Short mmCIF file of C-alpha atoms in Angstrom, two decimals:
data_model
loop_
_atom_site.label_atom_id
_atom_site.label_comp_id
_atom_site.label_asym_id
_atom_site.label_seq_id
_atom_site.Cartn_x
_atom_site.Cartn_y
_atom_site.Cartn_z
CA MET A 180 0.00 0.00 0.00
CA THR A 181 0.94 3.65 -0.24
CA ARG A 182 1.54 5.94 2.70
CA ARG A 183 -1.54 7.89 1.67
CA GLN A 184 -3.70 4.76 1.69
CA ALA A 185 -2.46 3.86 5.17
CA LEU A 186 -3.33 7.31 6.52
CA GLU A 187 -6.74 7.31 4.83
CA ARG A 188 -7.53 4.01 6.53
CA GLY A 189 -6.91 5.38 10.00
CA LEU A 190 -3.24 4.72 10.70
CA SER A 191 -1.28 7.62 12.17
CA ARG A 192 2.06 8.81 10.85
CA ASP A 193 3.69 7.50 14.00
CA ALA A 194 2.12 4.07 13.47
CA VAL A 195 3.43 3.89 9.89
CA SER A 196 6.90 4.95 11.04
CA GLY A 197 6.75 2.39 13.87
CA HIS A 198 5.94 -0.47 11.48
CA LEU A 199 8.84 0.51 9.26
CA LYS A 200 11.36 1.00 12.06
CA GLY A 201 10.25 -2.23 13.72
CA GLY A 202 10.82 -4.20 10.51
CA ARG A 203 7.20 -5.33 10.23
CA TRP A 204 6.84 -3.30 7.02
CA GLN A 205 9.40 -2.66 4.31
CA ALA A 206 9.78 0.32 2.00
CA VAL A 207 9.61 -0.86 -1.60
CA HIS A 208 9.72 2.55 -3.30
CA PRO A 209 10.63 4.87 -0.40
CA ARG A 210 10.60 8.13 -2.38
CA ARG A 211 7.10 7.30 -3.65
CA GLY A 212 5.81 6.14 -0.25
CA VAL A 213 5.05 2.56 -1.29
CA TYR A 214 5.36 -0.10 1.42
CA ALA A 215 4.98 -3.86 1.72
CA THR A 216 3.09 -4.70 4.90
CA PHE A 217 5.05 -7.95 5.37
CA THR A 218 8.62 -9.14 5.66
CA GLY A 219 10.60 -11.23 3.21
CA PRO A 220 10.91 -11.11 -0.56
CA LEU A 221 8.12 -9.72 -2.72
CA ASN A 222 6.42 -12.19 -5.05
CA ARG A 223 5.65 -11.19 -8.63
CA THR A 224 2.18 -9.87 -7.87
CA ALA A 225 3.51 -7.66 -5.06
CA GLN A 226 6.24 -6.31 -7.34
CA LEU A 227 3.67 -5.40 -10.00
CA TRP A 228 1.34 -3.73 -7.51
CA ALA A 229 4.23 -1.76 -6.00
CA ALA A 230 5.22 -0.39 -9.43
CA VAL A 231 1.65 0.61 -10.25
CA LEU A 232 1.07 2.30 -6.89
CA ALA A 233 4.34 4.20 -7.23
CA CYS A 234 3.09 5.74 -10.47
CA GLY A 235 -0.26 7.03 -9.19
CA THR A 236 -3.91 6.03 -9.05
CA ARG A 237 -4.47 6.08 -12.84
CA ALA A 238 -1.38 4.06 -13.76
CA VAL A 239 -1.67 0.63 -15.40
CA LEU A 240 0.67 -2.20 -16.25
CA SER A 241 1.33 -2.24 -19.99
CA HIS A 242 3.46 -3.51 -22.87
CA HIS A 243 5.45 -6.69 -22.08
CA THR A 244 4.22 -6.81 -18.48
CA ALA A 245 0.58 -6.68 -19.55
CA ALA A 246 1.40 -9.33 -22.18
CA GLU A 247 2.71 -11.53 -19.39
CA LEU A 248 -0.50 -11.11 -17.40
CA TRP A 249 -2.77 -11.71 -20.41
CA GLY A 250 -0.92 -14.90 -21.34
CA LEU A 251 0.46 -13.49 -24.60
CA THR A 252 3.92 -14.61 -23.54
CA GLY A 253 5.33 -17.06 -21.05
CA ARG A 254 8.33 -14.85 -20.35
CA ARG A 255 8.51 -12.36 -17.51
CA SER A 256 9.59 -8.93 -18.62
CA ASP A 257 12.93 -7.88 -17.15
CA LEU A 258 11.52 -4.43 -16.44
CA ILE A 259 8.00 -3.79 -15.19
CA HIS A 260 6.25 -1.66 -17.82
CA VAL A 261 3.81 0.94 -16.49
CA THR A 262 1.80 3.49 -18.45
CA MET A 263 0.50 6.65 -16.79
CA PRO A 264 -1.30 9.81 -17.95
CA HIS A 265 0.63 12.01 -20.34
CA CYS A 266 -0.01 15.08 -18.20
CA HIS A 267 1.91 13.57 -15.26
CA SER A 268 5.53 12.60 -14.96
CA ILE A 269 7.68 11.03 -12.28
CA GLU A 270 11.35 10.42 -11.77
CA ALA A 271 12.86 7.14 -12.85
CA LEU A 272 11.56 4.13 -10.93
CA LYS A 273 13.93 1.30 -10.08
CA GLY A 274 13.09 -1.89 -11.98
CA ALA A 275 10.42 -0.21 -14.11
CA ARG A 276 10.03 1.47 -17.47
CA ILE A 277 7.52 4.30 -17.57
CA HIS A 278 5.38 5.06 -20.63
CA TYR A 279 2.91 7.91 -21.09
CA SER A 280 -0.46 8.05 -22.83
CA SER A 281 -3.13 10.63 -23.47
CA LYS A 282 -5.74 7.85 -23.91
CA MET A 283 -5.81 6.32 -20.44
CA ASP A 284 -9.59 5.88 -20.40
CA GLN A 285 -9.41 4.10 -23.75
CA ILE A 286 -6.50 1.78 -23.04
CA ARG A 287 -7.23 0.83 -19.40
CA HIS A 288 -9.20 -2.34 -18.72
CA PRO A 289 -12.04 -1.37 -16.37
CA ALA A 290 -12.08 -4.40 -14.09
CA VAL A 291 -9.02 -6.68 -13.96
CA SER A 292 -6.47 -6.74 -11.15
CA PRO A 293 -3.68 -5.69 -11.10
CA PRO A 294 -4.75 -2.82 -13.38
CA ARG A 295 -3.47 -3.18 -16.92
CA THR A 296 -4.11 -2.16 -20.50
CA ARG A 297 -6.87 -3.92 -22.44
CA LEU A 298 -5.61 -6.94 -24.35
CA GLU A 299 -6.05 -5.32 -27.77
CA GLU A 300 -4.34 -2.14 -26.56
CA THR A 301 -1.52 -4.26 -25.18
CA VAL A 302 -1.00 -5.79 -28.63
CA ILE A 303 -0.98 -2.35 -30.27
CA ALA A 304 1.56 -1.05 -27.76
CA LEU A 305 3.81 -4.04 -28.39
CA THR A 306 3.70 -3.51 -32.16
CA GLN A 307 4.85 0.06 -31.63
CA VAL A 308 7.93 -0.90 -29.59
CA ALA A 309 8.78 -3.96 -31.73
CA ARG A 310 12.26 -4.10 -33.25
CA ASP A 311 10.87 -4.73 -36.73
CA LEU A 312 7.69 -5.54 -38.61
CA ASP A 313 8.20 -9.30 -38.20
CA GLU A 314 8.15 -8.95 -34.41
CA ALA A 315 5.06 -6.73 -34.60
CA THR A 316 3.35 -9.30 -36.81
CA ALA A 317 4.21 -12.06 -34.35
CA TRP A 318 2.34 -10.27 -31.53
CA ILE A 319 -0.80 -10.01 -33.69
CA SER A 320 -0.57 -13.64 -34.74
CA GLN A 321 0.00 -14.79 -31.17
CA ALA A 322 -2.98 -12.86 -29.83
CA CYS A 323 -5.37 -14.21 -32.45
CA GLY A 324 -3.84 -17.66 -32.81
CA SER A 325 -4.17 -18.30 -29.07
CA ARG A 326 -7.80 -17.10 -29.30
CA LEU A 327 -7.28 -14.38 -26.69
CA THR A 328 -8.88 -11.90 -29.07
CA THR A 329 -10.08 -11.66 -32.65
CA ALA A 330 -8.85 -9.87 -35.74
CA ALA A 331 -12.07 -7.84 -35.78
CA ARG A 332 -11.43 -6.53 -32.27
CA LEU A 333 -7.85 -5.69 -33.15
CA ALA A 334 -8.97 -3.87 -36.30
CA THR A 335 -11.37 -1.77 -34.22
CA ALA A 336 -8.63 -0.98 -31.72
CA PHE A 337 -6.19 0.03 -34.48
CA ALA A 338 -8.84 2.32 -35.97
CA GLY A 339 -9.10 4.13 -32.63
CA HIS A 340 -5.51 5.35 -32.83
CA GLY A 341 -4.27 8.24 -34.89
CA ARG A 342 -0.58 7.96 -35.64
CA LEU A 343 0.83 4.44 -35.68
CA ARG A 344 4.08 3.07 -37.01
CA TRP A 345 3.50 0.59 -39.88
CA ARG A 346 -0.24 1.35 -39.91
CA ALA A 347 -0.80 0.16 -43.49
CA GLU A 348 1.22 -3.01 -43.02
CA LEU A 349 -0.32 -3.89 -39.66
CA THR A 350 -3.82 -3.27 -40.97
CA ALA A 351 -3.13 -5.65 -43.87
CA ILE A 352 -1.74 -8.25 -41.46
CA VAL A 353 -4.84 -8.05 -39.28
CA THR A 354 -6.89 -8.65 -42.44
CA ASP A 355 -4.75 -11.69 -43.28
CA VAL A 356 -5.28 -13.10 -39.79
CA ALA A 357 -9.02 -12.49 -40.07
CA GLU A 358 -9.00 -14.61 -43.23
CA GLY A 359 -7.39 -17.54 -41.46
CA ALA A 360 -3.63 -17.02 -41.07
CA HIS A 361 -3.03 -17.89 -37.42
CA SER A 362 0.75 -17.66 -37.20
CA LEU A 363 3.57 -15.49 -38.43
CA LEU A 364 4.65 -18.26 -40.79
CA GLU A 365 1.13 -18.65 -42.19
CA THR A 366 0.88 -14.91 -42.74
CA ARG A 367 4.20 -14.88 -44.57
CA TYR A 368 3.15 -17.85 -46.68
CA PHE A 369 -0.08 -16.09 -47.65
CA ARG A 370 1.67 -12.84 -48.63
CA LYS A 371 5.03 -14.02 -50.01
CA VAL A 372 3.97 -17.27 -51.67
CA GLU A 373 0.26 -17.17 -52.55
CA GLN A 374 -0.42 -13.45 -53.06
CA ALA A 375 2.93 -12.54 -54.61
CA HIS A 376 2.63 -15.33 -57.22
CA ALA A 377 -1.15 -15.34 -57.84
CA LEU A 378 -1.60 -18.90 -56.61
CA PRO A 379 -5.13 -20.10 -55.84
CA ARG A 380 -6.27 -19.27 -52.32
CA GLY A 381 -5.99 -22.28 -50.02
CA ARG A 382 -8.28 -22.91 -47.05
CA ARG A 383 -6.67 -22.19 -43.69
CA GLN A 384 -6.71 -24.47 -40.65
CA LEU A 385 -9.16 -26.95 -42.19
CA ARG A 386 -10.39 -29.27 -39.47
CA ARG A 387 -10.71 -33.00 -40.03
CA ALA A 388 -11.21 -36.04 -37.81
CA GLU A 389 -8.34 -38.49 -37.59
CA GLY A 390 -8.19 -41.44 -35.20
CA GLY A 391 -10.81 -40.01 -32.87
CA THR A 392 -9.13 -36.62 -32.59
CA SER A 393 -9.31 -33.35 -34.52
CA ARG A 394 -6.45 -32.35 -36.80
CA TYR A 395 -5.90 -29.04 -38.52
CA ASP A 396 -4.12 -28.66 -41.84
CA ASP A 397 -2.38 -25.32 -42.30
CA VAL A 398 -3.27 -24.73 -45.96
CA THR A 399 -5.48 -27.00 -48.08
CA TYR A 400 -6.10 -26.79 -51.82
CA GLU A 401 -9.19 -28.99 -51.76
CA ARG A 402 -9.94 -29.09 -55.50
CA HIS A 403 -6.40 -30.21 -56.19
CA HIS A 404 -5.99 -32.63 -53.25
CA THR A 405 -2.90 -30.81 -51.99
CA ILE A 406 -2.04 -29.95 -48.40
CA VAL A 407 0.71 -27.59 -47.23
CA HIS A 408 2.10 -27.94 -43.71
CA LEU A 409 4.05 -25.02 -42.27
CA ASP A 410 6.51 -25.76 -39.50
CA GLY A 411 8.15 -22.88 -37.68
CA ARG A 412 10.39 -25.08 -35.53
CA THR A 413 14.09 -25.39 -36.22
CA GLY A 414 13.91 -29.14 -35.72
CA HIS A 415 11.62 -32.02 -34.82
CA ILE A 416 11.67 -33.79 -31.53
CA HIS A 417 11.08 -37.54 -31.74
CA GLN A 418 7.38 -37.44 -30.82
CA ASP A 419 6.58 -34.63 -33.27
CA ALA A 420 8.33 -36.46 -36.09
CA PHE A 421 5.97 -39.42 -35.66
CA ARG A 422 2.98 -37.09 -35.50
CA ASP A 423 3.98 -35.52 -38.81
CA MET A 424 4.52 -38.96 -40.35
CA ARG A 425 1.02 -40.04 -39.33
CA ARG A 426 -0.42 -36.84 -40.77
CA ASP A 427 1.35 -37.37 -44.11
CA ASN A 428 0.24 -40.99 -44.24
CA ALA A 429 -3.36 -39.97 -43.59
CA ALA A 430 -3.13 -37.51 -46.49
CA ALA A 431 -1.85 -40.27 -48.77
CA GLU A 432 -4.87 -42.40 -47.85
CA ARG A 433 -7.09 -39.60 -49.14
CA ASP A 434 -5.07 -39.40 -52.38
CA ALA A 435 -3.79 -36.02 -51.26
CA ILE A 436 -0.19 -34.93 -51.59
CA SER A 437 1.35 -33.37 -48.48
CA LEU A 438 4.04 -30.71 -48.85
CA ARG A 439 6.01 -29.37 -45.89
CA TYR A 440 7.91 -26.09 -45.60
CA GLY A 441 9.82 -24.52 -42.76
CA TYR A 442 10.60 -20.99 -41.69
CA ALA A 443 13.66 -20.62 -43.92
CA ASP A 444 11.74 -21.86 -46.99
CA VAL A 445 8.91 -19.38 -46.68
CA THR A 446 11.05 -16.46 -45.49
CA HIS A 447 14.12 -16.78 -47.72
CA ARG A 448 12.96 -18.93 -50.68
CA PRO A 449 9.29 -18.01 -51.23
CA CYS A 450 9.67 -17.99 -55.03
CA ALA A 451 11.07 -21.52 -55.06
CA VAL A 452 8.21 -22.64 -52.81
CA ALA A 453 5.68 -20.99 -55.12
CA ALA A 454 7.24 -22.67 -58.17
CA GLN A 455 7.09 -26.11 -56.59
CA ILE A 456 3.50 -25.70 -55.39
CA SER A 457 2.53 -24.41 -58.84
CA ARG A 458 3.95 -27.50 -60.51
CA VAL A 459 2.06 -29.77 -58.12
CA LEU A 460 -1.23 -27.88 -58.58
CA ILE A 461 -0.89 -27.87 -62.37
CA THR A 462 -0.35 -31.65 -62.44
CA ARG A 463 -3.48 -31.95 -60.31
CA GLY A 464 -5.76 -29.96 -62.56
CA TRP A 465 -5.16 -26.28 -61.84
CA LYS A 466 -5.96 -24.38 -65.02
CA GLY A 467 -4.43 -21.13 -63.89
CA ARG A 468 -0.84 -19.98 -64.10
CA PRO A 469 1.37 -18.38 -61.47
CA VAL A 470 2.78 -14.87 -61.78
CA ALA A 471 6.48 -14.08 -61.51
CA CYS A 472 7.11 -11.56 -58.75
CA CYS A 473 10.48 -10.39 -60.13
CA PRO A 474 12.71 -10.89 -63.20
CA ALA A 475 14.65 -13.70 -61.45
CA CYS A 476 11.62 -15.54 -60.07
CA PRO A 477 11.83 -19.35 -60.63
CA VAL A 478 8.13 -19.28 -61.54
CA LEU A 479 9.20 -17.92 -64.97
CA GLU A 480 10.26 -21.46 -65.95
CA LEU A 481 6.61 -22.54 -65.73
CA LEU A 482 5.40 -19.73 -68.00
CA GLY A 483 7.33 -20.89 -71.01
#
C-alpha cells in the first residue's frame, strides 16, 4: 500500500513509522511512499502492484508486463512496464520502465487486477515498440492464434488510434489473420507465396477427424488434393516427427499430396516454394498460371 492509503484508513504517521522502524513493514519505493506490509521477498504480484502504486492512481501495467498477465507470452519482462497519464511525470523508478499516454480511459481495462491495459491495446503497444515488422506481426498472430482476441477486435482498436508506425502493413496483417492465417509463418506464406505469385487461395486451418481426434491442416487446396504444412520449428523432436509422419500418411490415404515447408523456406525462398507448389497444382488440374514476382523468379520457368 501507499503511505496515503495507510493514513486514509486510519493509521497515524507514528504508526506507519513504527511499522517501518520495527521491521514489520518494508519500504519498496521509499521516495514514492510505497510499502509492503510484510517481511521477506516480494512475489511477482507484489512487485507489480508496487510499481503501479508508485506511479499514481491512474497508472496501469502495460506492454510486455501486460502481455505476461494476459498470457500473450510465457516470459517475464525484465523491467516492469507501467503506463501513466501524459499530463503527469515522475522520476525514474527502479526496476520499471515508464510510458505515457493521453488515452488512459481508452487503453485501461475497467475491471481486472492488477490494473493493466486492455488486451487489444496491449498488442498495439507491443507492435509500436517492436524491433521490426516481423516482431510486430508475431504479436498479432500470437494474440489471435491463441484465441485471446479476434482480428475484428484488433482492427477496431487500431482504428481508434491516430498515428501508428506501420499502420498500413499492420492493418493488412490483421486482415490476413481475419482470413485464417493464425501464425507469423502462415501470414508470410499467404503474402510471399500465394499473393505474390497469384496462386489459388488455399483454405486455412481446415479441421478434419483423424483417429478419434481433430487435426488441422495449415493450408489446403481442396480441389487439387494438396495440403501444405508449415513448420516454424528449427527441428523435430522424436514425438513430433511421428505425429507428422502419421499426418502425411493420412493424407496419402485420401489421395492427397502433403508438402512441408519450414521458416527458412517461406522467409528466404518463397519464389522456389511458389514454383514447386505451382507445378504440383498444375499436375493436379489447376488451369491457372502463377505470376512471376520479379525478373529472377523461378516461376518464370513454368510460363514458357
